[in-house]
XYZ file of C-alpha atoms in Angstrom:
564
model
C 167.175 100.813 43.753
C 166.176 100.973 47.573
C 165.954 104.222 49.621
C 168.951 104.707 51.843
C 166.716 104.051 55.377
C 164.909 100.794 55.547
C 162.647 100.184 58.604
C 162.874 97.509 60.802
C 159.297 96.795 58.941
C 160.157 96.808 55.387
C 163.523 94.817 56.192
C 161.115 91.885 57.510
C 158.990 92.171 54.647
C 161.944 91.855 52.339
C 162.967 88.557 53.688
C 159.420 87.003 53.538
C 159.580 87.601 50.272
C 162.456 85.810 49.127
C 161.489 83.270 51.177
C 158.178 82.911 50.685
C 156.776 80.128 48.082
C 155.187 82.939 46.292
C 159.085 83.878 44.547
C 158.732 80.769 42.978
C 155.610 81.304 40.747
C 157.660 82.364 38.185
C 159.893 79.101 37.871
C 158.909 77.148 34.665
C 157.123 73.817 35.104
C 155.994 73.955 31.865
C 155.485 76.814 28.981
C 151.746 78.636 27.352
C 151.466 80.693 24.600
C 148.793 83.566 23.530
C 148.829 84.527 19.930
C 147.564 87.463 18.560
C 148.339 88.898 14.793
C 151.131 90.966 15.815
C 152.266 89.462 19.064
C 152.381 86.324 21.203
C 152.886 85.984 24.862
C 154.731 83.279 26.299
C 153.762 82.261 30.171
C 154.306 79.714 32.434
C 152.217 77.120 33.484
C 152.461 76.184 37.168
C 149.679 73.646 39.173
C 146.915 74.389 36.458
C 147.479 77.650 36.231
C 148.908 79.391 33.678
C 150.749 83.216 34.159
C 151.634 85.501 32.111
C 153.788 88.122 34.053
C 155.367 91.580 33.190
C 153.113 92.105 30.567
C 153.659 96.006 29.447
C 150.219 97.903 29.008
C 152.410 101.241 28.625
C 155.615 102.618 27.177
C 158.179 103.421 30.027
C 157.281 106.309 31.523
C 161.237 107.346 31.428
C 163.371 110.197 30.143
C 160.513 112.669 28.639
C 158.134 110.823 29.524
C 158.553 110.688 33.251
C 155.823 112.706 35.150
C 153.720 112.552 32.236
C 150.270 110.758 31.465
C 150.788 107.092 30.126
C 151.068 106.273 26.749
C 149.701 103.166 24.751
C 152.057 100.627 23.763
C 151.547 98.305 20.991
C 152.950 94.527 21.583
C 154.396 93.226 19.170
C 156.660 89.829 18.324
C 157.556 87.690 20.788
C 156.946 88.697 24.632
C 158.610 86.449 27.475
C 155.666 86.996 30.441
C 156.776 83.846 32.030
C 159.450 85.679 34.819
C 158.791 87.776 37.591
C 157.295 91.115 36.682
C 159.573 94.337 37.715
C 157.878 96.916 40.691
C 157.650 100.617 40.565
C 160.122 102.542 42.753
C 159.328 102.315 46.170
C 159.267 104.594 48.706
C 160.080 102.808 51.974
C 162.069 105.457 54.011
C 160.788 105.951 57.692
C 161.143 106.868 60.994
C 161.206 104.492 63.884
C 159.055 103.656 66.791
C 159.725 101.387 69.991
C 155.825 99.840 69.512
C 156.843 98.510 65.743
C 159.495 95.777 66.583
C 156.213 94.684 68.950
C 153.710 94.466 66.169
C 156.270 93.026 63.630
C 156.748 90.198 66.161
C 153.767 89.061 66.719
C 152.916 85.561 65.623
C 150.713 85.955 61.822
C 151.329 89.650 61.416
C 154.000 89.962 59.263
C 152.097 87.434 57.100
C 150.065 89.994 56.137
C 152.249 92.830 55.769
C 154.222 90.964 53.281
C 151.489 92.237 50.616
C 152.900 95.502 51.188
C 156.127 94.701 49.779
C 157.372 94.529 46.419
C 158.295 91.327 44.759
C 160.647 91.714 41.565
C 163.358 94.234 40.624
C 162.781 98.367 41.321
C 162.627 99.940 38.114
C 161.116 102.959 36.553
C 160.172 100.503 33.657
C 157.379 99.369 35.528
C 154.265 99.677 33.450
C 153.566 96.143 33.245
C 150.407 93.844 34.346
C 149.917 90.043 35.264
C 147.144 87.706 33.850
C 146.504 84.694 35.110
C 143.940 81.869 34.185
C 142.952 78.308 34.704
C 145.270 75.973 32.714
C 143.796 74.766 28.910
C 141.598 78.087 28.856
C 140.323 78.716 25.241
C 140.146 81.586 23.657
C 136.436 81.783 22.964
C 135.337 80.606 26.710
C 134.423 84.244 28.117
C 135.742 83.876 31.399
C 134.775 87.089 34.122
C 137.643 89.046 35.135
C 138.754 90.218 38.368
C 140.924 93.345 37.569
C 143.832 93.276 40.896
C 144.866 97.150 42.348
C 147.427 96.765 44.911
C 148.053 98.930 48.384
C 150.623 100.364 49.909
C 149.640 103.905 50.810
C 150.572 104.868 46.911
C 154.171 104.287 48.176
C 155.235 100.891 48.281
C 153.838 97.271 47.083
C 153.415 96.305 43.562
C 151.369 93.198 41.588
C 153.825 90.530 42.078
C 153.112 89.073 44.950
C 149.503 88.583 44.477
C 149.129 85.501 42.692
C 146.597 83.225 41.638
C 147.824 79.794 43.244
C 144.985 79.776 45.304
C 141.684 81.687 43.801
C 141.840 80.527 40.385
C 141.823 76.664 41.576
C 139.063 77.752 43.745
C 137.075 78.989 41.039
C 137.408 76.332 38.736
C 136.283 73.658 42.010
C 133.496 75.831 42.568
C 132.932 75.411 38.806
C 133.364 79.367 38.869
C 136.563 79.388 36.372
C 138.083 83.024 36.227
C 141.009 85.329 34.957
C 142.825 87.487 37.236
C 144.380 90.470 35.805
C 147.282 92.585 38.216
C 148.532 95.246 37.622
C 151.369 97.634 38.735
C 150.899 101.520 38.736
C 153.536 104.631 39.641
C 153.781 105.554 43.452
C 154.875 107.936 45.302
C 156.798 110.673 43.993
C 156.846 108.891 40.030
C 153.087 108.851 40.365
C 151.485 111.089 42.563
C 153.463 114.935 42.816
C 151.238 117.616 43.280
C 151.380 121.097 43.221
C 150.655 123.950 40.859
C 153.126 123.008 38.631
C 151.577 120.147 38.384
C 148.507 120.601 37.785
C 149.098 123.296 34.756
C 151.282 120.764 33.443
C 148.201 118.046 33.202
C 150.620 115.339 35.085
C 148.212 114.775 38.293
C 146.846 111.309 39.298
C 149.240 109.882 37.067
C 149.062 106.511 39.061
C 145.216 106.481 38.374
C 145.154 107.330 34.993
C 147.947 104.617 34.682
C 144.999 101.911 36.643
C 142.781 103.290 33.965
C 145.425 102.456 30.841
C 145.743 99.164 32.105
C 142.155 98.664 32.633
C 141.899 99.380 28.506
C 144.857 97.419 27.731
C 142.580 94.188 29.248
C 139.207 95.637 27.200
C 141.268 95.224 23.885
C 143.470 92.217 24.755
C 141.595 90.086 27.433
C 139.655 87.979 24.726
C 142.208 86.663 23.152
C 143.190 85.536 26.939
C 139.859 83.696 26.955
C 138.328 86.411 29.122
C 135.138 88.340 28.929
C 135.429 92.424 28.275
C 132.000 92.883 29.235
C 132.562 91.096 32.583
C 135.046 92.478 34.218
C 135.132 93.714 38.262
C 137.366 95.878 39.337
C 139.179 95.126 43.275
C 142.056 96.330 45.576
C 142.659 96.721 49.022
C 143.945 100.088 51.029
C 145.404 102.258 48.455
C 143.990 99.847 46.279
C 140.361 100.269 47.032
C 140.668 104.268 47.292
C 141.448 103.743 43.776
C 138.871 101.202 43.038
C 136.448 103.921 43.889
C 138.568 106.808 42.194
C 137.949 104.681 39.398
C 134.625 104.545 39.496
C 134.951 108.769 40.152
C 137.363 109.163 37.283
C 135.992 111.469 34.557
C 132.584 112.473 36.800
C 132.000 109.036 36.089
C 132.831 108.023 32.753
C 134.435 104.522 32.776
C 133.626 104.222 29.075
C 136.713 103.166 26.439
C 135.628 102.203 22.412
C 132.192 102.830 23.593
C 131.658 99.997 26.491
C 132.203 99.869 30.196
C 135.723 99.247 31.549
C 134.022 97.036 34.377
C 130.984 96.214 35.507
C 131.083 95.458 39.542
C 133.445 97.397 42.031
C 134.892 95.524 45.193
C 136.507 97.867 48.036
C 138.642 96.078 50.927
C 139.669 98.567 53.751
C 138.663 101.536 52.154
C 136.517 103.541 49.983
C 136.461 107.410 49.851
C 139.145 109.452 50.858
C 138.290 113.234 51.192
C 141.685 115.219 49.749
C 142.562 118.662 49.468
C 143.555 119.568 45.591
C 146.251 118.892 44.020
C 147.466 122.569 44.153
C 146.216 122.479 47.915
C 149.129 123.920 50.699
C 149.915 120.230 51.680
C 150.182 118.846 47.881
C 152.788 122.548 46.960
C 154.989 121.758 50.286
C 155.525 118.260 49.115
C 156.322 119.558 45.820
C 158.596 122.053 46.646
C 160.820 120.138 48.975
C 161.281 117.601 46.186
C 162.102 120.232 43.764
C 164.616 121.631 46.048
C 166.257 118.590 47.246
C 166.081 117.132 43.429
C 168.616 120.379 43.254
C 165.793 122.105 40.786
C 164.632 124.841 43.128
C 166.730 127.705 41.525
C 165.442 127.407 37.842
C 162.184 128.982 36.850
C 158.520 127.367 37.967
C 157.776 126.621 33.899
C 160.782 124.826 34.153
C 160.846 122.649 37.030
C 159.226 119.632 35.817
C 161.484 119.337 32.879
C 164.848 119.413 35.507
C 163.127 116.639 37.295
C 162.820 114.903 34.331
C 166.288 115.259 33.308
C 167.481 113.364 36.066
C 168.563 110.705 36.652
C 166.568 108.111 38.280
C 168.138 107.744 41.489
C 168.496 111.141 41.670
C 164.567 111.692 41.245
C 163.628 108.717 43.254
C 166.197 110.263 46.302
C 164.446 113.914 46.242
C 161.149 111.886 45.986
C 161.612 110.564 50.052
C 162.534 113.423 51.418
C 159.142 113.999 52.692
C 157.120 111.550 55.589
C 156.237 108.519 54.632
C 153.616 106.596 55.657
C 155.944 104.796 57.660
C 156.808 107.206 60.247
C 155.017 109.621 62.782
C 152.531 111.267 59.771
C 151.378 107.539 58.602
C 147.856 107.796 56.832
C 148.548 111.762 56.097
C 149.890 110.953 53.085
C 152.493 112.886 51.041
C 151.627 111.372 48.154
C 147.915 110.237 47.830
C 145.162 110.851 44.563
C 144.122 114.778 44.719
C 141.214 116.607 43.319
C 142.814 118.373 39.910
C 139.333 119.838 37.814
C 140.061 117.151 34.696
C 140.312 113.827 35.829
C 139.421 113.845 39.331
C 136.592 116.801 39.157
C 136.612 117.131 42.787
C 137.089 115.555 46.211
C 135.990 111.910 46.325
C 133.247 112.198 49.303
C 131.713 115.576 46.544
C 131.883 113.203 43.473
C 129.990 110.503 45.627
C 127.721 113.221 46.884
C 126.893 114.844 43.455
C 126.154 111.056 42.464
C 129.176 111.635 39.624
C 130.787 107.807 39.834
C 129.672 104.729 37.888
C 126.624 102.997 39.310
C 127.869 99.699 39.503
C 127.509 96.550 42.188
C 130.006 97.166 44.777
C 131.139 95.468 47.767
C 132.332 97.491 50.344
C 134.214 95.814 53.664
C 136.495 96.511 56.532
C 138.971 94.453 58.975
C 137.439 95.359 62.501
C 140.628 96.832 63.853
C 141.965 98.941 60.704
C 143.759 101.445 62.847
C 145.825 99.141 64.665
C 148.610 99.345 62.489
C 148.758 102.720 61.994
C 148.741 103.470 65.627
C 152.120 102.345 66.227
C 153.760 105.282 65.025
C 152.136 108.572 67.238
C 153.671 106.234 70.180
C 154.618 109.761 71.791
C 151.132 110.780 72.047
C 149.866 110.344 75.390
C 147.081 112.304 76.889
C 143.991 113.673 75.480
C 145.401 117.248 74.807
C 148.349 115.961 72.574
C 145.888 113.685 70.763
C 144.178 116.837 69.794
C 147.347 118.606 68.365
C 148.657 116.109 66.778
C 145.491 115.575 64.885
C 145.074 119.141 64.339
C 148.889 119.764 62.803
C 149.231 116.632 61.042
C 145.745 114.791 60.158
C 143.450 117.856 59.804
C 144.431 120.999 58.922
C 141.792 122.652 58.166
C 139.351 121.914 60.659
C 139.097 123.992 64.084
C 140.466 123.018 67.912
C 136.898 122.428 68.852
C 135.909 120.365 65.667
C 138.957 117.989 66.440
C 138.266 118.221 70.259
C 134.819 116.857 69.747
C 135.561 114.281 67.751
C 138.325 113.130 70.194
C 136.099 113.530 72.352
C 133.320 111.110 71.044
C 135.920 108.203 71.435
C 135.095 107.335 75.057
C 136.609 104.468 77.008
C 133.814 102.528 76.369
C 133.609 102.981 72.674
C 137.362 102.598 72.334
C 137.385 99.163 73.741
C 134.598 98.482 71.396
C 136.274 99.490 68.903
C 139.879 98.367 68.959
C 139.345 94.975 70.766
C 142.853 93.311 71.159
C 143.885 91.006 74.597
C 146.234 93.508 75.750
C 146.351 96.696 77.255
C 147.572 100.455 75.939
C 150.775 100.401 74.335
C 150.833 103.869 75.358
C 148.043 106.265 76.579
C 146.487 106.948 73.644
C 147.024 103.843 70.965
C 143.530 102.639 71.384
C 141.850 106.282 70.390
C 144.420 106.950 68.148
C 143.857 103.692 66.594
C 140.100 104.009 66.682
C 139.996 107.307 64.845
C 142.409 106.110 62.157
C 140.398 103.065 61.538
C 137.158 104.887 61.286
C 137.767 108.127 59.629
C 140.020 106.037 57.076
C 138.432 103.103 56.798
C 135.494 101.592 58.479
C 132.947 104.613 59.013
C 133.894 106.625 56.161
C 133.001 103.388 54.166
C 129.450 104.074 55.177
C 129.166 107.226 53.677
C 129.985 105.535 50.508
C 127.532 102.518 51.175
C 124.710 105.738 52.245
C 125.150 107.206 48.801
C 124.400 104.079 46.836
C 120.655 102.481 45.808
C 118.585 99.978 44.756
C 119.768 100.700 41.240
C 123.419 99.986 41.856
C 122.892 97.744 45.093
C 125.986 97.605 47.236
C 126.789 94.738 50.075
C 129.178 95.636 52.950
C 131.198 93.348 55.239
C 133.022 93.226 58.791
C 135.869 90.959 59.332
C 136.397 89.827 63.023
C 138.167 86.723 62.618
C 141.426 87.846 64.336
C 140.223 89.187 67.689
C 143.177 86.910 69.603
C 145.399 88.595 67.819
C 147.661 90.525 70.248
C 147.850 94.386 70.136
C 146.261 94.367 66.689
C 143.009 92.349 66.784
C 142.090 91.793 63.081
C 144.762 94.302 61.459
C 144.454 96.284 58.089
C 145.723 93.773 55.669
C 144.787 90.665 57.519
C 142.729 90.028 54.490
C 145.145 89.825 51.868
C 146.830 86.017 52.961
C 143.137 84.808 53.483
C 142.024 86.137 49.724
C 145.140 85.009 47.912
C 147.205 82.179 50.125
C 145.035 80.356 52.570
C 142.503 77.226 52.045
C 141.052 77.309 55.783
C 137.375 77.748 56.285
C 136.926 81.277 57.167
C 139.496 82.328 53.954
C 137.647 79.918 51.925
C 133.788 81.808 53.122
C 135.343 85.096 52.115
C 136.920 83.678 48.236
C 133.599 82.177 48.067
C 131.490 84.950 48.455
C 133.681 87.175 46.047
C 133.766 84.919 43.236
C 130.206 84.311 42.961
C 129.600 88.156 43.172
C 132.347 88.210 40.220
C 129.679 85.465 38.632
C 126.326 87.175 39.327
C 126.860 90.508 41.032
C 125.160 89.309 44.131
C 128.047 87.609 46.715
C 124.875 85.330 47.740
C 125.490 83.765 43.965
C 122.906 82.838 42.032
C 119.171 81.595 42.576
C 120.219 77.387 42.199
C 123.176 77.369 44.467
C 122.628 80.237 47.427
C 124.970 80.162 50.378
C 123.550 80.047 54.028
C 123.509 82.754 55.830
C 122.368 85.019 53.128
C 124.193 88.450 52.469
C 121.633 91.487 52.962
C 122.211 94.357 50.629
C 122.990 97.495 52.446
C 119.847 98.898 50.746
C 117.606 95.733 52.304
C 118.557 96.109 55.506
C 121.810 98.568 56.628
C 123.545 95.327 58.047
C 126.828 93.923 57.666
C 127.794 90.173 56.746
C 130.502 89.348 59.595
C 133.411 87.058 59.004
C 134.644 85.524 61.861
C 137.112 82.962 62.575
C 134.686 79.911 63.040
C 131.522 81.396 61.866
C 129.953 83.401 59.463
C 126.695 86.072 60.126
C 124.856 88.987 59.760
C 125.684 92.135 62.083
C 123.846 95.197 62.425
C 125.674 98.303 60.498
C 124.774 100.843 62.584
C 127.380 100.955 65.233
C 129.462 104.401 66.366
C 126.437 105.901 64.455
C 127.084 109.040 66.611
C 130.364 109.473 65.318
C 129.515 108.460 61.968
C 126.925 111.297 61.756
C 129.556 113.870 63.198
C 132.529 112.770 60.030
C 129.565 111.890 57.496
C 128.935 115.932 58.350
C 132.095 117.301 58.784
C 133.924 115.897 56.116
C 134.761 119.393 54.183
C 136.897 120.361 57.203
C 138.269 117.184 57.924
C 139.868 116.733 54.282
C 144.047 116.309 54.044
């Protein structure tokens, strides 16, 4: 199932992925088996690693039980995890803009936009996880768990094409040996509709509390995988991370299942908090009612709305579900479908929950690409002078806050802290592409990630990080998802100081590892020392954290009015 407009950008990423070595994890060099009393699971095992793929931790949220919280399933007999898992719906429709095709073309880029994409046939079926382990792993060794949450701006991307060709073996040489778990989780419209209706109906953040049924299916299962229950640390990137930290939020806090922690450690890439208007906010009902009425359910009663959109059928649903911006088009990072405060699950806006200290104090690792914005400045192309800036932030990033609340903060972005900020070897793509880009990158990303790092303290010590190591990148310097190829498909020296650093933190909470075997430089704690550990592209270091601290202190205070 595709949406009937596919971008320039999503038609690229499409063809990486069938051509990319990554489609071929799921070819058979050899067979594994995990046997439990009721079930086994058969997997593949490919260069030492063995994967088990498509692994349901849910019954199909389909028919009755679409727009609904997850249910448990129970595995039983004989499951075949040794093909390519399926991928939620996506929702890839967009608009166009003359700066893309630029960005798309240049050399590396597209490399790491292919994480964005879904690997594996579109179905609503698509309540399924991936775990994947060293080959010959017993079932009594105990092995830490890094628990995978996927971007995409809750609309596209899925668990497939993260795989573990790369950090498993690096584990096990660093005599590190790990599981990774990855798991899929409804977007868009299947997993994140809001609206009144909504929220009386208890269906909100279904595509967290689906992140949270797969993070119990791996504290009942994972043992028998030769993983560790207790040890588990939960990490995604972009959308991913938001929800690492909604997570950690869900339930004021309460990451408890049978008792025990779902995970111990939290690791954030390119984002953190995300300050959202509720569920049953003006921005969340608009989306909802437009997909109501083009789903062709507008007429029948309100109490009855959600059960038309569940009697559709699924390309009828998943049609109605796009006729709103994507993140692909001029509204990008104002998402229409995003995790909302709803009073149950997600108590109240993430930067409140952080603030009111209601969140699991856990290790954390909190880091940032240097250019985030980049990206996401391709798409306001139109916006060229410091007055349209304004408006364009005011009608489609920030609603609520005033003219002269926006104005200032435009204002803040000077030419001198813009070039600081977004430093790429080539001019403007238009007038405004640096600010633009600037402000995405820090309100989004970068500065907002302080807050969260602020909030923390020596009892749940948190370690932040800068990546720099694509400043000769044209127009988009070191771009939001530049990380992904280093973490999961690249063995050079800067990818391999970042895999490093992450798996001994999955080891020993601390990313400087443990006492006997300390990497040089050492990693500071934000608590030690408020500085950052910088990864560049031949060197490693320690950078001071307090940059843009004047506009940090204007969003850290403003960030009530500067919610969407």
């Amino acid at each position: 199932m595709k949406s009937s407009t596919i971008t320039t950008l999503y038609a690229v990423l499409v063809s990486l992925v069938r051509a990319s070595p990554l489609g071929a994890v799921g070819l058979s060099e050899g067979t594994t088996a995990v046997t439990q009393p009721a079930v086994t699971f058969i997997g593949s095992l490919v260069n030492d690693v063995e994967y088990y793929r498509g692994i349901p931790y849910a019954q199909p949220p389909t028919g009755n039980l679409r727009l609904r919280p997850p249910k448990p399933v129970e595995n039983v007999g004989i499951i075949d995890a040794t093909g390519i898992g399926p991928a939620c719906p996506q929702f890839t429709t967009a608009g166009s803009s003359p700066v893309l095709n630029r960005v798309v073309g240049v050399p590396g880029v597209a490399e790491g936009l292919f994480f964005a994409s879904a690997q594996g046939n579109e179905t609503e079926d698509c309540l399924t996880l991936s775990v994947m382990r060293p080959g010959n792993t017993q079932p009594d060794e105990k092995l830490p768990v890094l628990f995978w949450i996927h971007g995409g701006a809750f609309q596209t991307g899925s668990a497939q094409p993260f795989n573990a060709s790369v950090l498993v073996p690096r584990g096990v040489s660093q005599d590190k040996p790990f599981i990774l778990v990855a798991t899929n989780y409804r977007l868009g419209g299947f997993g994140f509709l809001g609206g009144k209706e909504i929220l009386e109906d208890g269906a909100a953040n279904l595509g967290l509390l689906d992140q949270r049924m797969a993070l119990e299916w791996v504290a009942d299962n994972i043992a028998s995988f030769g993983g560790d229950p207790n040890a588990v640390t939960i990490w995604g990137e972009s959308a991913g991370a938001r929800s690492v930290f909604d997570q950690l939020a869900l339930y004021d806090g309460d990451n408890t299942h049978k008792g025990r922690p779902l995970f111990r450690a939290a690791i954030m890439n390119s984002g953190s908090l995300a300050p959202a208007e509720p569920v049953d906010g003006p921005r969340a009902q608009n989306i909802f009612d437009t997909v109501v009425d083009a789903a062709g359910c507008g007429a029948v009663p309100s109490s009855e709305k959600l059960d038309c959109l569940r009697g559709l059928d699924v390309e009828t649903f998943a049609n109605a579900t796009t006729q709103v911006p994507s993140y692909l088009s001029y509204n990008n990072l104002a998402l229409s479908y995003a995790p909302r405060p709803d009073g149950r699950t997600l108590t109240a806006s993430p930067e409140t929950l952080a603030q009111e200290k209601k969140f699991a104090a856990v290790p954390m690792i909190i880091g940032t690409q240097e250019n985030e914005g980049t990206v996401f400045g391709v798409w306001p192309y139109n916006v060229t002078t410091r007055a349209e800036a304004i408006s364009y932030l005011s009608d489609v990033y920030f609603p609520d806050a005033s003219l002269e609340q926006i104005s200032h903060l435009v204002d803040l972005y000077t030419p001198c802290t813009v070039e600081s900020t977004v430093t790429t070897s080539v001019n403007e793509t238009y007038p405004e592409f640096k600010r633009l880009s600037a402000i995405f990158g820090d309100y989004e990303f970068t500065l907002i990630g302080r807050v969260l790092l602020d909030l923390t303290n020596e009892n749940e010590l948190s370690w932040s990080y800068l990546a720099t190591y694509g400043r000769d990148t044209p127009i988009v310097g070191t771009y939001h998802t530049e990380d992904l190829p280093r973490m999961f498909a690249k063995t050079d020296d800067s990818s391999r100081a970042i895999q490093d650093r992450f798996i001994s933190f999955l080891y020993h909470l601390d990313p400087n590892g443990a006492l006997a075997d300390r990497t040089s430089p050492r990693w500071p704690s934000w608590q030690e020392s408020r500085e950052l550990f910088e990864f560049g592209a031949s060197s490693v270091g320690v950078l001071d954290g307090d940059f843009r601290d004047n506009i940090f202190q204007y969003i850290r205070d403003n960030l009530n009015e500067f919610r969407h």
